[in-house]
CSV table of C-alpha atoms in Angstrom, one decimal:
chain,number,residue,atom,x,y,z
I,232,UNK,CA,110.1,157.8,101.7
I,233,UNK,CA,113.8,157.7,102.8
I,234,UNK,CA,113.6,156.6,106.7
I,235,UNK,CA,117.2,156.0,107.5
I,236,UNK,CA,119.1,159.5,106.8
I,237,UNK,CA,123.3,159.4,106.8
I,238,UNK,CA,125.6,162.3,106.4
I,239,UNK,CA,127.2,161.3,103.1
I,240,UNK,CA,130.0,162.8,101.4
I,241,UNK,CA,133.8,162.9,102.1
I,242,UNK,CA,135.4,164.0,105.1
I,243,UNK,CA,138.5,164.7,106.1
I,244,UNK,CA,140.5,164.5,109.3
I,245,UNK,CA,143.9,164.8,110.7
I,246,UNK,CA,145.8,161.8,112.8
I,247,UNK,CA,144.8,161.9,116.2
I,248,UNK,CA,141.3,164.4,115.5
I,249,UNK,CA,138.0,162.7,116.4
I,250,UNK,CA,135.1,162.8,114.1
I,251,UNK,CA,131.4,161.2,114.4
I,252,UNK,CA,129.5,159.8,111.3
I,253,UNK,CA,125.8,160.6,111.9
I,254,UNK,CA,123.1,158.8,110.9
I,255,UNK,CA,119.5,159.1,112.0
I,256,UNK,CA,117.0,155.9,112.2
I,257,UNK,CA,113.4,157.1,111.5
I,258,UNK,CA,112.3,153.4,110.9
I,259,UNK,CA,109.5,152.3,113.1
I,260,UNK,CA,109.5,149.1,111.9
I,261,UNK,CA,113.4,148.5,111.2
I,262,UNK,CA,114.2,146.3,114.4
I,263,UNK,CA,118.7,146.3,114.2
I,264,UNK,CA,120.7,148.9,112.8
I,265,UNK,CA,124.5,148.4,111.6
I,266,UNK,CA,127.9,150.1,111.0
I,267,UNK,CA,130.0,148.7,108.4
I,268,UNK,CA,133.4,149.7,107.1
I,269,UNK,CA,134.5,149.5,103.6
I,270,UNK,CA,138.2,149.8,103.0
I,271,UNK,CA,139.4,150.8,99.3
I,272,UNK,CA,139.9,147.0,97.5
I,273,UNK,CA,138.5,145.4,100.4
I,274,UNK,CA,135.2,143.4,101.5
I,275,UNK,CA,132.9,145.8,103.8
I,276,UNK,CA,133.8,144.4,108.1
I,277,UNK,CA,130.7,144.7,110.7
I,278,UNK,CA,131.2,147.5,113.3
I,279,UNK,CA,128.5,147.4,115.3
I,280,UNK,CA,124.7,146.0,115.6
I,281,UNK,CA,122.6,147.6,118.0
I,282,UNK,CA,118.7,146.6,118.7
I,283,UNK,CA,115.8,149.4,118.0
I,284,UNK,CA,114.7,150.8,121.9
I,285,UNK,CA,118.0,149.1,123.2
I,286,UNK,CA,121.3,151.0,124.1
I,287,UNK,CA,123.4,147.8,124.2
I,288,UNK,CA,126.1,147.6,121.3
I,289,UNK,CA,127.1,145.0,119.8
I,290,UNK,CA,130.9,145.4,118.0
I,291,UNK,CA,132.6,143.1,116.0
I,292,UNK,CA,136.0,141.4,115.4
I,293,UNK,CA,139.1,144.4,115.4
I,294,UNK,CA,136.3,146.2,117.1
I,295,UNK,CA,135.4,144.6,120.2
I,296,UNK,CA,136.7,146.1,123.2
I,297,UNK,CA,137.9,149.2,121.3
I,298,UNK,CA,137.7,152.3,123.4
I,299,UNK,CA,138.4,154.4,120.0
I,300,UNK,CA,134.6,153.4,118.8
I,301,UNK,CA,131.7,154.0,120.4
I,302,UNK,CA,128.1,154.7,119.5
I,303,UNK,CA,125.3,157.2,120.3
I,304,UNK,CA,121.9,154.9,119.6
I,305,UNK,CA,119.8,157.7,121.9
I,306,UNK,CA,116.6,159.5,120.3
I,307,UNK,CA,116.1,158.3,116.8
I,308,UNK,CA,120.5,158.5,116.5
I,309,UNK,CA,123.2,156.1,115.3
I,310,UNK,CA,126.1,157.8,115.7
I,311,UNK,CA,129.3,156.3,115.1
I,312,UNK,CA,132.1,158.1,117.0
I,313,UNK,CA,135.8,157.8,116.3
I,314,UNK,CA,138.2,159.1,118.6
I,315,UNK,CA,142.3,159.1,117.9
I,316,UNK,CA,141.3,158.6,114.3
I,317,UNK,CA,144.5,157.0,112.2
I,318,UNK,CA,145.6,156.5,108.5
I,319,UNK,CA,144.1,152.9,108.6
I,320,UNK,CA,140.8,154.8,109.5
I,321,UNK,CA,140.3,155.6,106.1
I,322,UNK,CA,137.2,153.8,104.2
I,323,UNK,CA,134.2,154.7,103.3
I,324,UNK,CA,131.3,153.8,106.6
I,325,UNK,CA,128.0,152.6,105.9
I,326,UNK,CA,125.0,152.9,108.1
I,327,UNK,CA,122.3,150.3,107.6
I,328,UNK,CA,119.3,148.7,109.0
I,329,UNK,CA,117.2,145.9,108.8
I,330,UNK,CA,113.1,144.9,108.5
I,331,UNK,CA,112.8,141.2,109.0
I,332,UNK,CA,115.2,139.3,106.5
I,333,UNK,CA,116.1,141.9,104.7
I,334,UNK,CA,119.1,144.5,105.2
I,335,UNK,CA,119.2,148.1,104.1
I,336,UNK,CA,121.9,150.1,102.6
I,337,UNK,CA,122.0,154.0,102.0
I,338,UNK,CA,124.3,155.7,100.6
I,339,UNK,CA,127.9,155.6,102.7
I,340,UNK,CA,130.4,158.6,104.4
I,341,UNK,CA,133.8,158.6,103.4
I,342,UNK,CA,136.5,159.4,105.9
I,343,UNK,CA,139.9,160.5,104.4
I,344,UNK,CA,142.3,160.6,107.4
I,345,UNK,CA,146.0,163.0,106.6
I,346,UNK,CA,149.0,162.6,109.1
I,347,UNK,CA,153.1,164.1,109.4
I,348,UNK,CA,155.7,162.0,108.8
I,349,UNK,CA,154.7,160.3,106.0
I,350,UNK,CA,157.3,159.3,103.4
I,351,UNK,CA,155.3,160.4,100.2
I,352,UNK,CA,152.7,162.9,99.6
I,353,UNK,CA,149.6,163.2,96.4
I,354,UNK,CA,149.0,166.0,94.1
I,355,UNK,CA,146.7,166.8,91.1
I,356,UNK,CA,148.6,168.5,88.1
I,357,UNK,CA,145.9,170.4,87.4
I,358,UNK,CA,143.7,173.9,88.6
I,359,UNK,CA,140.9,173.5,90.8
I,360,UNK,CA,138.9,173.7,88.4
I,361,UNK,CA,138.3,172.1,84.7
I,362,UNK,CA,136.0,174.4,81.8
I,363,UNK,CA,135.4,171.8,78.9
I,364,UNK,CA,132.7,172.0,76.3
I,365,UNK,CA,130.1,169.7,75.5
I,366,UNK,CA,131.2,167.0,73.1
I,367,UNK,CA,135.5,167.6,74.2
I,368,UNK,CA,137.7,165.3,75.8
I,369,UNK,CA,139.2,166.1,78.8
I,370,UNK,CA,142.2,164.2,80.9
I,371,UNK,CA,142.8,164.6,84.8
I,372,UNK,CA,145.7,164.2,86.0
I,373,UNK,CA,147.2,162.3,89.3
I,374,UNK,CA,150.9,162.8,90.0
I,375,UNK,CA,152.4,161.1,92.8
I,376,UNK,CA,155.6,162.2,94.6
I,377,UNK,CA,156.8,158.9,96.7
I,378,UNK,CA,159.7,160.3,98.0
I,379,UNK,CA,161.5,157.8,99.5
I,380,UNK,CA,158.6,155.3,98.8
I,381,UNK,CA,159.1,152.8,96.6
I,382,UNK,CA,156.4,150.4,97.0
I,383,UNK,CA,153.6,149.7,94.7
I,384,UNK,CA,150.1,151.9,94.5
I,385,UNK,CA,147.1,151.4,93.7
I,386,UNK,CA,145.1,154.4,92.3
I,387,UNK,CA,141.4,154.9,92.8
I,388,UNK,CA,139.6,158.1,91.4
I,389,UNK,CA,136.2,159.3,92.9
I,390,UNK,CA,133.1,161.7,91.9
I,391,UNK,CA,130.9,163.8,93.4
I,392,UNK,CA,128.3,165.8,92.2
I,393,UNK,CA,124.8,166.8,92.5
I,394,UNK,CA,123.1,164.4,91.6
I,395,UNK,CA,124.9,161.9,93.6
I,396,UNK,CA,127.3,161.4,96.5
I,397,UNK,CA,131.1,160.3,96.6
I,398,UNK,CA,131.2,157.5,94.9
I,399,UNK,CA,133.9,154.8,93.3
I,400,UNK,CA,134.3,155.0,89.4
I,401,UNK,CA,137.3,154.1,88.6
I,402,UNK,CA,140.6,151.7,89.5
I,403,UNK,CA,143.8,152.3,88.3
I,404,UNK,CA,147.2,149.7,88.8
I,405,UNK,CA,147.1,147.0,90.9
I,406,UNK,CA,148.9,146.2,94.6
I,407,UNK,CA,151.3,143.9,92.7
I,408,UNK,CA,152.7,146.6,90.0
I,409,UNK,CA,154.7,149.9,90.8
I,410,UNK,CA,153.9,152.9,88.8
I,411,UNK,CA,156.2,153.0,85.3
I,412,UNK,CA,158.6,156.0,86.0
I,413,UNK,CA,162.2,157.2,84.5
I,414,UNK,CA,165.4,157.1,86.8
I,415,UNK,CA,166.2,158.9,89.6
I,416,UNK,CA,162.4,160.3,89.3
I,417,UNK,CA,160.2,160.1,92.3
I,418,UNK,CA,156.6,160.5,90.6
I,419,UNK,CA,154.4,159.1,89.0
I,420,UNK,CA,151.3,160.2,86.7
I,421,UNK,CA,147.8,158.8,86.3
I,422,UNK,CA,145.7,159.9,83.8
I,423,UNK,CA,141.6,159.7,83.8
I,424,UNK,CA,140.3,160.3,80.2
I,425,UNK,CA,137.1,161.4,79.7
I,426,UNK,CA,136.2,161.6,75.6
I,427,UNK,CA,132.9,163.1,74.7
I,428,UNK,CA,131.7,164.8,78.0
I,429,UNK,CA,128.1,165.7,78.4
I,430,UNK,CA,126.6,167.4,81.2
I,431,UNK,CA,126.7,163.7,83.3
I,432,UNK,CA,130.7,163.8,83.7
I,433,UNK,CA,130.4,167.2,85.8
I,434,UNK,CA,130.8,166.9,89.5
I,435,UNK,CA,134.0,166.9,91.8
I,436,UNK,CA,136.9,164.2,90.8
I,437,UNK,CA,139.2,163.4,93.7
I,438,UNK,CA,142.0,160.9,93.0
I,439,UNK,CA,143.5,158.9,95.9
I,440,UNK,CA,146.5,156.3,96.4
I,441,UNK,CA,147.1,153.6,98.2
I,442,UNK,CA,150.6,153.0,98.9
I,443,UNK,CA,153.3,151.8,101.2
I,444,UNK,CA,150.5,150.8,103.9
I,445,UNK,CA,149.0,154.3,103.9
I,446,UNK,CA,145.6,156.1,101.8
I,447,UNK,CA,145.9,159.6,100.7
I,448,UNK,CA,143.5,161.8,99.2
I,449,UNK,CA,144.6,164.3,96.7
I,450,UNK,CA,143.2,168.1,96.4
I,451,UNK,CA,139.9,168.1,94.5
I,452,UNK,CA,139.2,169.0,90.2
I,453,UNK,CA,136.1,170.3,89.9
I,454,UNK,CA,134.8,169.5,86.1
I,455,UNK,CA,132.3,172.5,84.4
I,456,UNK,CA,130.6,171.2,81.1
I,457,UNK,CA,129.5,174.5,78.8
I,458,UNK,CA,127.8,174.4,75.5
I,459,UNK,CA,125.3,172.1,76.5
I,460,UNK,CA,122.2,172.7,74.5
I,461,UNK,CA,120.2,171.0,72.1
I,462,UNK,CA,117.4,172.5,69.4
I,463,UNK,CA,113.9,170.9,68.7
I,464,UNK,CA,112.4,171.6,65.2
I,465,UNK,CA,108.7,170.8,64.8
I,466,UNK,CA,107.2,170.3,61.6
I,467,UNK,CA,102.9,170.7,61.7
I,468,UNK,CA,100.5,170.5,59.5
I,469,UNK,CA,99.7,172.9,56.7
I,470,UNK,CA,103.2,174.1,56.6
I,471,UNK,CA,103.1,175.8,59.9
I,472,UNK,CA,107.1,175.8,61.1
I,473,UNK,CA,108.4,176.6,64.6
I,474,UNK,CA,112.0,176.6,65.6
I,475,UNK,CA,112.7,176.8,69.7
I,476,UNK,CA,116.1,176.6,70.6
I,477,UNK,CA,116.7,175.7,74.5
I,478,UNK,CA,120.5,177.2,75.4
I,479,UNK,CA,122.1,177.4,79.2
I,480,UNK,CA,120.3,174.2,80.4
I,481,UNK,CA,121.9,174.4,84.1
I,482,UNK,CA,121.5,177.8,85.0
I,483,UNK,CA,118.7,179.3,82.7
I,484,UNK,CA,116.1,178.9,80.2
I,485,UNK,CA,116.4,181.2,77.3
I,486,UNK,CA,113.6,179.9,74.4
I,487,UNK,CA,114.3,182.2,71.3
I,488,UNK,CA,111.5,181.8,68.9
I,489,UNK,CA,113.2,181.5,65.5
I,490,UNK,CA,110.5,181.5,63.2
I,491,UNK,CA,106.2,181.6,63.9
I,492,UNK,CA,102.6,181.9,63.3
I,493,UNK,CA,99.9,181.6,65.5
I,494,UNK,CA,98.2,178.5,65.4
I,495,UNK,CA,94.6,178.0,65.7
I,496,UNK,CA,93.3,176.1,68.0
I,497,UNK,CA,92.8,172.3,66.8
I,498,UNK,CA,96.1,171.8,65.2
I,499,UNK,CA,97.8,169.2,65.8
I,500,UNK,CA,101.7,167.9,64.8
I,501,UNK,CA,102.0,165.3,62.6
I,502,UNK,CA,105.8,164.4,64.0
I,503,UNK,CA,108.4,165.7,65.6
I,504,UNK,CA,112.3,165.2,64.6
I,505,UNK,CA,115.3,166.1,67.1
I,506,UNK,CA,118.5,167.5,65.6
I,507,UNK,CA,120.3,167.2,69.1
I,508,UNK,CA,119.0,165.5,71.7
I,509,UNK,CA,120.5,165.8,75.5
I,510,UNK,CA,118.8,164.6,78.6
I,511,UNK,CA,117.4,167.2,81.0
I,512,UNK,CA,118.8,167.6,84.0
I,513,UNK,CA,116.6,167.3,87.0
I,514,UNK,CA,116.5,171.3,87.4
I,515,UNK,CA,114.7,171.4,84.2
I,516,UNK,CA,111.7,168.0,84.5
I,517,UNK,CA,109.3,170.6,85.8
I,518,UNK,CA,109.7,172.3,81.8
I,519,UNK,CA,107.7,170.4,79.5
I,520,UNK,CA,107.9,171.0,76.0
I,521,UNK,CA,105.6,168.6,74.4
């Protein structure tokens, strides 16, 4: 029973734009709800704490007495509103709330803030989209054009997908190392290897970069995994062989019956044995094959 709901994903603003992060509180029992702020490398801060039936606000440190942030905790809401957003706006939010001792996180908003004049700008060498079959190795690519930026970065490369929100999966350089590049080149490349993909590497990659005091998102690579299928062979009693071979196991079902005989009723298999084995997705649990 999920009974604090929060608009999760990435969003994306320009400096200057407002945006709210909604969340909804259908806790009876939770008695304080939270706002916290997670910048990329960085410990999450405390925004706000506001009491259950209360529509006092409590913010905290950079945030106290900051017209920029305010909150709507009216009818079931806790809305977090950002007005004049800016570059050091971007982090991923977190709405929580608490039942006695004990504080509860769902899953958190990311807010990717873009502004002119900035002295470098991040691209993805690569189409919008990446086709791969099952088993392959695929590398995304990062390329950063810093212009006349030549501090050091720090790369961080998200996914998204179905089955799951924006989340962090990977880290790349460090704030105290500058990206190896030849001379009188302005760009540098970061590569995200994926060897063997299986139908758990699909989603939506974004890369971002942090550099020369700023956070920049680059344009998303969408990854499509084909070929994924796997056969079951069951071997019963008095010689009786079926084959079923389950193809297409995101968008269809198509069971070809290889080889057959009816089976009277009462037989049993003795054993199974699985030539390829790949876990179901969770469009396919309601199937059951055994």
């Amino acid at each position: 029973l999920i009974l604090l709901r929060q608009e999760s994903g990435l969003i994306s603003a320009n400096v200057g734009e407002e945006v709210t992060l909604s969340c909804f509180c259908e806790d009876e029992f939770a008695s304080k709800y939270y706002w916290y702020k997670q910048t990329l490398g960085q410990k999450p801060e405390l925004i706000s704490m506001s009491y259950k039936c209360e529509t006092n606000v409590n913010f905290h440190g950079e945030f106290q007495n900051n017209s920029r942030f305010t909150l709507d905790n009216t009818n079931g809401r806790n809305h977090l509103r950002i007005t004049d957003v800016r570059i050091t706006d971007t982090a991923t939010y977190y709405c929580a709330h608490s039942r006695s001792y004990k504080i509860e996180f769902i899953e958190g908003t990311t807010l990717s803030v873009k502004g002119s004049g900035l002295n470098f700008q991040l691209l993805i060498n690569q189409s919008a989209s990446e086709t791969t079959k099952h088993g392959d190795a695929v590398t995304l690519s990062c390329t950063v054009h810093t212009g006349t930026c030549d501090g050091e970065h720090s790369v961080y490369w998200f996914r998204n997908s179905e089955e799951s929100h924006a989340g962090l999966i990977y880290t790349q350089g460090d704030r105290n190392s500058s990206c190896p590049r030849k001379p009188n080149q302005q760009s540098c490349e970061y590569n995200l290897p994926i060897k063997s993909v299986d139908h758990s590497h699909a989603g939506t990659y974004y890369c971002a970069v942090a550099s020369c005091g700023h956070i920049l998102f680059g344009n998303r690579t969408k990854v499509i995994i084909t070929g994924d299928e796997f056969k079951l062979i069951f071997l019963l009693e008095r010689g009786i062989f079926l084959g079923i071979k389950v193809m297409s196991w995101k968008n269809s079902l198509s069971v070809v019956v290889l080889t057959g005989l009816v089976l009277k009723s009462g037989v049993r298999p003795v054993r199974y044995e699985t030539e390829t084995f790949k876990k179901w997705s969770r469009d396919q649990d309601r199937f059951r094959l055994l």
